[in-house]
CSV table of C-alpha atoms in Angstrom, one decimal:
chain,number,residue,atom,x,y,z
F,1,UNK,CA,42.2,11.1,23.0
F,2,UNK,CA,39.0,11.9,21.2
F,3,UNK,CA,37.1,15.0,22.4
F,4,UNK,CA,33.4,15.5,22.0
F,5,UNK,CA,33.6,19.0,20.6
F,6,UNK,CA,31.4,18.9,17.5
F,7,UNK,CA,32.8,15.3,17.1
F,8,UNK,CA,36.3,16.4,16.4
F,9,UNK,CA,39.8,15.5,17.6
F,10,UNK,CA,41.9,17.8,19.8
F,11,UNK,CA,43.7,19.1,16.7
F,12,UNK,CA,40.4,19.9,15.1
F,13,UNK,CA,39.1,21.6,18.2
F,14,UNK,CA,42.2,23.8,18.5
F,15,UNK,CA,41.8,24.7,14.8
F,16,UNK,CA,38.2,25.8,15.4
F,17,UNK,CA,39.3,27.8,18.5
F,18,UNK,CA,42.2,29.4,16.5
F,19,UNK,CA,39.8,30.3,13.7
F,20,UNK,CA,37.4,31.9,16.2
F,21,UNK,CA,40.0,34.1,17.7
F,22,UNK,CA,41.6,35.0,14.4
F,23,UNK,CA,38.2,35.9,12.9
F,24,UNK,CA,37.5,38.3,15.8
F,25,UNK,CA,41.0,39.8,15.7
F,26,UNK,CA,40.5,40.4,11.9
F,27,UNK,CA,37.1,42.0,12.5
F,28,UNK,CA,38.5,44.3,15.2
F,29,UNK,CA,36.5,42.8,18.0
F,30,UNK,CA,39.7,42.2,20.0
F,31,UNK,CA,43.4,43.1,19.4
F,32,UNK,CA,44.3,39.6,20.6
F,33,UNK,CA,43.4,36.7,22.9
F,34,UNK,CA,44.4,33.4,24.5
F,35,UNK,CA,42.1,30.4,24.8
F,36,UNK,CA,41.9,26.6,25.4
F,37,UNK,CA,39.2,24.0,25.1
F,38,UNK,CA,39.2,20.3,25.9
F,39,UNK,CA,39.4,17.6,28.5
F,40,UNK,CA,42.7,16.9,30.2
F,41,UNK,CA,45.7,18.8,28.9
F,42,UNK,CA,44.0,21.0,26.4
F,43,UNK,CA,46.1,22.7,23.7
F,44,UNK,CA,46.4,26.5,24.1
F,45,UNK,CA,46.0,28.9,21.2
F,46,UNK,CA,46.7,32.6,20.7
F,47,UNK,CA,45.9,35.2,18.2
F,48,UNK,CA,46.6,38.9,17.6
F,49,UNK,CA,48.6,41.3,19.7
F,50,UNK,CA,48.9,42.2,23.4
F,51,UNK,CA,48.2,45.9,22.5
F,52,UNK,CA,47.3,47.7,19.3
F,53,UNK,CA,50.4,48.1,17.3
F,54,UNK,CA,52.4,46.1,19.9
F,55,UNK,CA,53.9,42.7,20.3
F,56,UNK,CA,52.1,39.4,19.6
F,57,UNK,CA,49.8,38.0,22.3
F,58,UNK,CA,51.8,35.6,24.4
F,59,UNK,CA,50.6,32.2,25.7
F,60,UNK,CA,51.5,33.3,29.2
F,61,UNK,CA,49.8,36.7,29.0
F,62,UNK,CA,48.6,37.8,32.5
F,63,UNK,CA,45.0,39.0,32.1
F,64,UNK,CA,42.7,41.0,34.3
F,65,UNK,CA,40.0,38.3,35.0
F,66,UNK,CA,37.6,40.4,37.1
F,67,UNK,CA,34.5,38.4,38.0
F,68,UNK,CA,36.1,35.0,37.2
F,69,UNK,CA,37.6,35.8,40.6
F,70,UNK,CA,34.3,34.9,42.3
F,71,UNK,CA,34.6,31.2,41.7
F,72,UNK,CA,38.1,31.2,43.2
F,73,UNK,CA,37.1,33.1,46.4
F,74,UNK,CA,34.1,30.8,46.8
F,75,UNK,CA,36.5,27.8,46.9
F,76,UNK,CA,38.7,29.6,49.4
F,77,UNK,CA,35.7,30.3,51.6
F,78,UNK,CA,34.4,26.7,51.4
F,79,UNK,CA,37.9,25.5,52.5
F,80,UNK,CA,37.6,27.7,55.6
F,81,UNK,CA,34.2,26.1,56.3
F,82,UNK,CA,35.8,22.6,55.9
F,83,UNK,CA,38.4,23.3,58.6
F,84,UNK,CA,35.8,24.8,61.0
F,85,UNK,CA,36.7,28.4,60.8
F,86,UNK,CA,33.5,29.5,59.1
F,87,UNK,CA,29.9,28.2,58.9
F,88,UNK,CA,27.7,28.5,55.8
F,89,UNK,CA,24.7,29.7,57.8
F,90,UNK,CA,26.1,31.6,60.8
F,91,UNK,CA,26.1,35.3,61.3
F,92,UNK,CA,29.1,37.1,59.9
F,93,UNK,CA,28.9,40.0,62.3
F,94,UNK,CA,31.6,38.6,64.5
F,95,UNK,CA,34.2,39.2,61.8
F,96,UNK,CA,32.3,42.0,59.9
F,97,UNK,CA,30.6,44.1,62.7
F,98,UNK,CA,29.6,46.5,59.9
F,99,UNK,CA,27.0,43.9,58.9
F,100,UNK,CA,25.3,43.9,62.3
F,101,UNK,CA,21.8,45.4,62.8
F,102,UNK,CA,21.0,46.1,59.2
F,103,UNK,CA,18.1,48.2,58.0
F,104,UNK,CA,16.2,47.1,54.8
F,105,UNK,CA,14.4,49.2,52.3
F,106,UNK,CA,10.6,48.7,52.3
F,107,UNK,CA,10.7,48.5,48.5
F,108,UNK,CA,13.2,48.7,45.7
F,109,UNK,CA,12.6,52.4,45.0
F,110,UNK,CA,11.9,53.5,48.6
F,111,UNK,CA,13.7,56.5,50.1
F,112,UNK,CA,16.8,55.6,52.0
F,113,UNK,CA,15.1,56.3,55.4
F,114,UNK,CA,12.0,54.2,54.6
F,115,UNK,CA,13.3,51.0,56.1
F,116,UNK,CA,12.5,48.2,58.5
F,117,UNK,CA,15.0,46.1,60.6
F,118,UNK,CA,16.6,43.0,59.0
F,119,UNK,CA,14.8,39.9,60.0
F,120,UNK,CA,17.9,37.7,59.9
F,121,UNK,CA,21.7,38.1,59.9
F,122,UNK,CA,23.8,38.0,56.7
F,123,UNK,CA,25.6,34.7,56.3
F,124,UNK,CA,28.3,33.2,54.1
F,125,UNK,CA,25.6,31.4,52.1
F,126,UNK,CA,24.1,34.8,51.4
F,127,UNK,CA,27.4,36.1,50.1
F,128,UNK,CA,28.1,33.1,47.9
F,129,UNK,CA,24.7,33.2,46.3
F,130,UNK,CA,24.4,37.0,45.9
F,131,UNK,CA,21.4,37.1,48.3
F,132,UNK,CA,22.9,39.3,51.0
F,133,UNK,CA,20.9,42.4,50.2
F,134,UNK,CA,23.9,44.3,48.7
F,135,UNK,CA,24.6,44.4,45.0
F,136,UNK,CA,24.1,46.1,41.7
F,137,UNK,CA,20.9,48.2,41.4
F,138,UNK,CA,19.7,48.1,37.9
F,139,UNK,CA,16.7,50.4,38.1
F,140,UNK,CA,16.8,54.1,39.0
F,141,UNK,CA,16.2,54.6,42.7
F,142,UNK,CA,17.4,56.5,45.7
F,143,UNK,CA,19.7,53.6,46.6
F,144,UNK,CA,21.2,53.5,43.1
F,145,UNK,CA,21.9,57.3,43.4
F,146,UNK,CA,23.4,56.9,46.8
F,147,UNK,CA,25.8,54.1,45.7
F,148,UNK,CA,27.0,56.3,42.8
F,149,UNK,CA,27.5,59.2,45.2
F,150,UNK,CA,29.5,57.3,47.8
F,151,UNK,CA,31.7,55.4,45.4
F,152,UNK,CA,30.2,51.9,46.0
F,153,UNK,CA,28.4,51.3,42.7
F,154,UNK,CA,29.6,48.4,40.6
F,155,UNK,CA,31.5,49.3,37.4
F,156,UNK,CA,34.4,48.4,35.2
F,157,UNK,CA,37.0,50.4,37.1
F,158,UNK,CA,39.4,48.9,39.7
F,159,UNK,CA,39.1,49.8,43.4
F,160,UNK,CA,39.6,53.4,44.3
F,161,UNK,CA,39.6,53.0,48.1
F,162,UNK,CA,40.9,50.6,50.7
F,163,UNK,CA,38.8,47.6,51.6
F,164,UNK,CA,37.7,48.7,55.1
F,165,UNK,CA,36.7,52.2,53.8
F,166,UNK,CA,34.7,50.6,50.9
F,167,UNK,CA,32.9,48.4,53.3
F,168,UNK,CA,32.2,51.3,55.7
F,169,UNK,CA,30.6,53.3,52.9
F,170,UNK,CA,28.6,50.3,51.6
F,171,UNK,CA,27.2,49.6,55.0
F,172,UNK,CA,26.1,53.2,55.5
F,173,UNK,CA,23.3,52.3,53.1
F,174,UNK,CA,20.3,50.1,53.7
F,175,UNK,CA,19.9,46.6,52.2
F,176,UNK,CA,17.8,46.4,49.0
F,177,UNK,CA,15.9,43.4,50.5
F,178,UNK,CA,15.8,41.1,53.4
F,179,UNK,CA,18.9,38.7,53.4
F,180,UNK,CA,18.0,35.6,51.5
F,181,UNK,CA,14.8,37.1,49.9
F,182,UNK,CA,16.3,38.6,46.7
F,183,UNK,CA,19.3,38.6,44.4
F,184,UNK,CA,21.6,41.3,43.3
F,185,UNK,CA,25.0,40.8,41.6
F,186,UNK,CA,28.5,41.5,42.6
F,187,UNK,CA,28.9,43.3,45.9
F,188,UNK,CA,28.6,40.2,48.1
F,189,UNK,CA,31.8,38.9,46.6
F,190,UNK,CA,33.8,42.0,47.5
F,191,UNK,CA,32.4,41.6,51.0
F,192,UNK,CA,33.5,37.9,50.8
F,193,UNK,CA,37.1,38.9,50.1
F,194,UNK,CA,37.2,41.2,53.1
F,195,UNK,CA,35.6,38.4,55.2
F,196,UNK,CA,38.3,35.9,54.2
F,197,UNK,CA,40.9,38.5,55.1
F,198,UNK,CA,39.5,39.0,58.5
F,199,UNK,CA,38.9,35.4,59.3
F,200,UNK,CA,42.5,34.5,58.4
F,201,UNK,CA,44.1,37.6,59.8
F,202,UNK,CA,46.0,38.5,56.6
F,203,UNK,CA,45.3,40.2,53.3
F,204,UNK,CA,43.2,38.2,50.8
F,205,UNK,CA,46.0,37.9,48.3
F,206,UNK,CA,48.4,36.4,50.7
F,207,UNK,CA,45.8,33.8,51.9
F,208,UNK,CA,44.9,32.8,48.4
F,209,UNK,CA,48.5,32.4,47.4
F,210,UNK,CA,49.1,29.9,50.2
F,211,UNK,CA,45.8,28.1,50.4
F,212,UNK,CA,44.6,28.0,46.8
F,213,UNK,CA,47.2,29.0,44.2
F,214,UNK,CA,50.0,27.0,45.9
F,215,UNK,CA,48.3,23.6,45.9
F,216,UNK,CA,47.0,24.2,42.3
F,217,UNK,CA,50.3,25.5,40.9
F,218,UNK,CA,48.8,28.8,39.8
F,219,UNK,CA,52.1,30.7,39.8
F,220,UNK,CA,50.9,33.8,37.9
F,221,UNK,CA,47.6,34.4,39.6
F,222,UNK,CA,47.4,37.3,42.2
F,223,UNK,CA,45.6,40.6,42.9
F,224,UNK,CA,48.3,42.4,40.9
F,225,UNK,CA,51.1,41.7,38.4
F,226,UNK,CA,54.6,41.4,40.0
F,227,UNK,CA,57.0,44.0,38.6
F,228,UNK,CA,59.2,41.3,37.0
F,229,UNK,CA,56.2,40.0,35.0
F,230,UNK,CA,54.9,43.4,33.7
F,231,UNK,CA,56.0,42.6,30.2
F,232,UNK,CA,53.2,40.0,30.1
F,233,UNK,CA,50.3,42.3,31.0
F,234,UNK,CA,48.4,43.3,27.9
F,235,UNK,CA,46.6,46.6,27.4
F,236,UNK,CA,42.9,46.8,28.1
F,237,UNK,CA,40.3,48.3,25.9
F,238,UNK,CA,36.6,49.2,25.4
F,239,UNK,CA,34.6,49.6,22.2
F,240,UNK,CA,33.8,53.3,21.5
F,241,UNK,CA,32.4,55.2,18.6
F,242,UNK,CA,35.7,55.1,16.8
F,243,UNK,CA,36.6,51.5,17.6
F,244,UNK,CA,38.8,50.2,20.4
F,245,UNK,CA,39.8,52.8,23.0
F,246,UNK,CA,42.6,52.0,25.5
F,247,UNK,CA,41.6,52.1,29.2
F,248,UNK,CA,44.8,50.6,30.7
F,249,UNK,CA,48.2,50.5,28.9
F,250,UNK,CA,50.2,47.3,28.4
F,251,UNK,CA,52.6,46.8,31.3
F,252,UNK,CA,50.8,49.5,33.3
F,253,UNK,CA,47.6,50.7,35.0
F,254,UNK,CA,46.1,49.7,38.3
F,255,UNK,CA,47.3,46.1,38.3
F,256,UNK,CA,50.9,46.9,37.5
F,257,UNK,CA,52.8,46.2,40.8
F,258,UNK,CA,51.5,46.2,44.3
F,259,UNK,CA,48.7,48.8,45.1
F,260,UNK,CA,49.2,51.4,47.7
F,261,UNK,CA,46.2,50.2,49.8
F,262,UNK,CA,44.5,47.0,50.9
F,263,UNK,CA,42.5,45.5,48.0
F,264,UNK,CA,41.0,42.4,49.7
F,265,UNK,CA,37.8,43.5,48.0
F,266,UNK,CA,39.5,43.4,44.6
F,267,UNK,CA,39.8,41.0,41.7
F,268,UNK,CA,42.5,38.9,40.3
F,269,UNK,CA,44.9,38.6,37.3
F,270,UNK,CA,45.6,35.2,35.9
F,271,UNK,CA,46.8,33.3,32.8
F,272,UNK,CA,44.9,30.8,30.7
F,273,UNK,CA,47.0,27.9,32.0
F,274,UNK,CA,46.6,29.0,35.6
F,275,UNK,CA,42.8,29.3,35.3
F,276,UNK,CA,42.7,26.0,33.5
F,277,UNK,CA,44.3,24.4,36.5
F,278,UNK,CA,41.5,25.8,38.7
F,279,UNK,CA,38.8,24.8,36.3
F,280,UNK,CA,40.2,21.3,35.9
F,281,UNK,CA,40.0,20.9,39.7
F,282,UNK,CA,36.3,21.6,39.5
F,283,UNK,CA,35.9,19.2,36.6
F,284,UNK,CA,37.7,16.5,38.5
F,285,UNK,CA,35.5,16.5,41.5
F,286,UNK,CA,37.2,19.2,43.6
F,287,UNK,CA,40.5,17.3,43.6
F,288,UNK,CA,44.0,18.0,42.4
F,289,UNK,CA,46.8,15.5,42.4
F,290,UNK,CA,44.6,13.2,44.3
F,291,UNK,CA,44.1,15.7,47.1
F,292,UNK,CA,40.7,17.3,47.9
F,293,UNK,CA,40.6,21.0,47.4
F,294,UNK,CA,36.9,21.2,48.2
F,295,UNK,CA,34.5,18.5,49.5
F,296,UNK,CA,32.1,16.6,47.2
F,297,UNK,CA,29.1,18.1,49.1
F,298,UNK,CA,30.4,21.7,48.8
F,299,UNK,CA,31.3,21.2,45.2
F,300,UNK,CA,27.8,19.9,44.5
F,301,UNK,CA,26.3,23.0,46.1
F,302,UNK,CA,28.7,25.3,44.3
F,303,UNK,CA,27.8,23.8,40.9
F,304,UNK,CA,24.0,23.6,41.3
F,305,UNK,CA,21.4,26.3,41.4
F,306,UNK,CA,21.1,27.6,44.9
F,307,UNK,CA,18.8,30.6,44.3
F,308,UNK,CA,15.1,30.3,45.2
F,309,UNK,CA,12.7,31.0,42.4
F,310,UNK,CA,11.2,33.9,44.3
F,311,UNK,CA,14.5,35.7,44.2
F,312,UNK,CA,14.8,35.5,40.4
F,313,UNK,CA,12.8,38.7,39.8
F,314,UNK,CA,12.9,40.7,36.6
F,315,UNK,CA,14.7,43.6,38.3
F,316,UNK,CA,17.4,41.4,39.9
F,317,UNK,CA,19.7,41.4,36.9
F,318,UNK,CA,19.7,41.9,33.2
F,319,UNK,CA,16.6,41.0,31.2
F,320,UNK,CA,16.4,37.2,30.4
F,321,UNK,CA,19.3,36.3,32.7
F,322,UNK,CA,17.3,33.6,34.6
F,323,UNK,CA,16.0,31.9,31.4
F,324,UNK,CA,17.8,28.5,31.6
F,325,UNK,CA,20.4,29.9,34.1
F,326,UNK,CA,20.8,29.6,37.8
F,327,UNK,CA,23.5,30.6,40.3
F,328,UNK,CA,25.5,28.3,42.6
F,329,UNK,CA,28.4,29.6,44.7
F,330,UNK,CA,30.4,32.1,42.7
F,331,UNK,CA,29.3,30.9,39.2
F,332,UNK,CA,26.4,30.4,36.9
F,333,UNK,CA,24.7,27.1,36.3
F,334,UNK,CA,22.9,26.1,33.1
F,335,UNK,CA,19.6,24.7,34.2
F,336,UNK,CA,18.2,23.7,30.8
F,337,UNK,CA,19.0,23.2,27.1
F,338,UNK,CA,21.8,21.3,25.5
F,339,UNK,CA,24.4,22.7,27.9
F,340,UNK,CA,22.4,21.8,31.0
F,341,UNK,CA,24.7,21.3,34.0
F,342,UNK,CA,27.5,23.6,32.6
F,343,UNK,CA,29.0,25.9,35.2
F,344,UNK,CA,31.1,28.9,34.6
F,345,UNK,CA,31.2,32.7,34.4
F,346,UNK,CA,32.6,35.7,32.6
F,347,UNK,CA,34.8,38.6,33.6
F,348,UNK,CA,33.9,42.2,32.6
F,349,UNK,CA,37.1,42.7,30.5
F,350,UNK,CA,36.2,40.0,27.9
F,351,UNK,CA,37.1,36.8,29.8
F,352,UNK,CA,35.0,33.6,30.2
F,353,UNK,CA,35.3,30.0,31.4
F,354,UNK,CA,33.1,26.9,31.6
F,355,UNK,CA,33.2,23.4,32.8
F,356,UNK,CA,30.9,20.8,31.3
F,357,UNK,CA,29.6,17.6,33.0
F,358,UNK,CA,31.6,15.5,30.5
F,359,UNK,CA,34.8,17.0,31.9
F,360,UNK,CA,35.4,19.5,29.1
F,361,UNK,CA,36.9,22.9,30.2
F,362,UNK,CA,36.9,26.1,28.2
F,363,UNK,CA,38.9,29.2,29.0
F,364,UNK,CA,38.9,32.4,27.0
F,365,UNK,CA,41.0,35.5,27.9
F,366,UNK,CA,40.8,38.8,26.1
F,367,UNK,CA,41.1,42.3,27.5
F,368,UNK,CA,38.2,44.1,25.9
F,369,UNK,CA,35.2,45.3,28.0
F,370,UNK,CA,32.1,43.2,27.6
F,371,UNK,CA,29.3,44.9,25.6
F,372,UNK,CA,27.3,44.4,22.4
F,373,UNK,CA,30.5,44.2,20.3
F,374,UNK,CA,31.9,41.4,22.5
F,375,UNK,CA,28.9,39.2,23.2
F,376,UNK,CA,29.0,37.4,19.8
F,377,UNK,CA,32.6,36.2,20.6
F,378,UNK,CA,31.6,35.0,24.0
F,379,UNK,CA,28.5,33.2,22.6
F,380,UNK,CA,30.5,31.6,19.8
F,381,UNK,CA,33.1,30.4,22.2
F,382,UNK,CA,30.4,28.9,24.5
F,383,UNK,CA,28.9,27.1,21.6
F,384,UNK,CA,32.1,25.4,20.3
F,385,UNK,CA,31.4,22.5,22.6
F,386,UNK,CA,28.0,20.8,22.8
F,387,UNK,CA,28.0,18.1,25.5
F,388,UNK,CA,26.8,14.8,24.3
């Protein structure tokens, strides 16, 4: 099989990917990583070690994928729509009464009591598109300060409180904008996990295991690492003034074994092979082994820009984010340039995936917090394949 990755064969593609990982291990960007790139059964490559001074990085390393969870929970929600248990545009207050009768700030920097009533209910569509009114607040404001004070601001740390308590605290605060009239990242998907849990009457992890991971054969993907697999959990790091600083140990930390409280608002761990199975399902029209995981119409919406231009304001996310990029359901969509039509997203601990319209899938898993030291690796990985 010939693959259109800078015109090379699968062997040449794997060599380029191996060289990329090795170069960044040697430079100290990452201790190690796992990646694959290609159409069909792509070859998996590894480099480096699972922890500084530790064992070699294994092909089956179980990584903290953070925001790459969003695409998975989006599919889980759409499957509930397809069996009639949810509607894309119905109020969610029946399952999430905390979302009823919302108050909305008059402006982004208004005082917390300077509000007006919400003009419409929050819907599943609002959650999937980050337009619910909840999310990261980039600019300094009373709302940003209040989220920091009550433990609901977004950050690199794992959950510190059970899902219901987190939602109670979040909904003590007003919305940043009328539902559907703005865009803020992240929090809608934590709410989505709680929604799925309440609609199905069971913890998010249990529902995903049966309804998504089972059909896809994702045997190592979960909200935590089982105790008999802890030897496959690498350490996690961030770049500091003196190089890599460990933030979670190998075989330990928050994701090691089941947590002591409900984390239906949490994020997943996975392997390169497992996530490849999920991404291949997206590349193959929402089907796996001939069976539909998600309908063509829902996949079309998921993989095309669903955010109105008026919502793409400069204060909605990081500077320049909307230049050639849109947002579908749970993932970003390239809206211009040579990679137009590419879908995918990154995770905050140095993970990334994409699916191109020619069927090529890329998965990159490291465990180093994203930042200026890591962006060159992500960008170089993204540029390894230029769709023809």
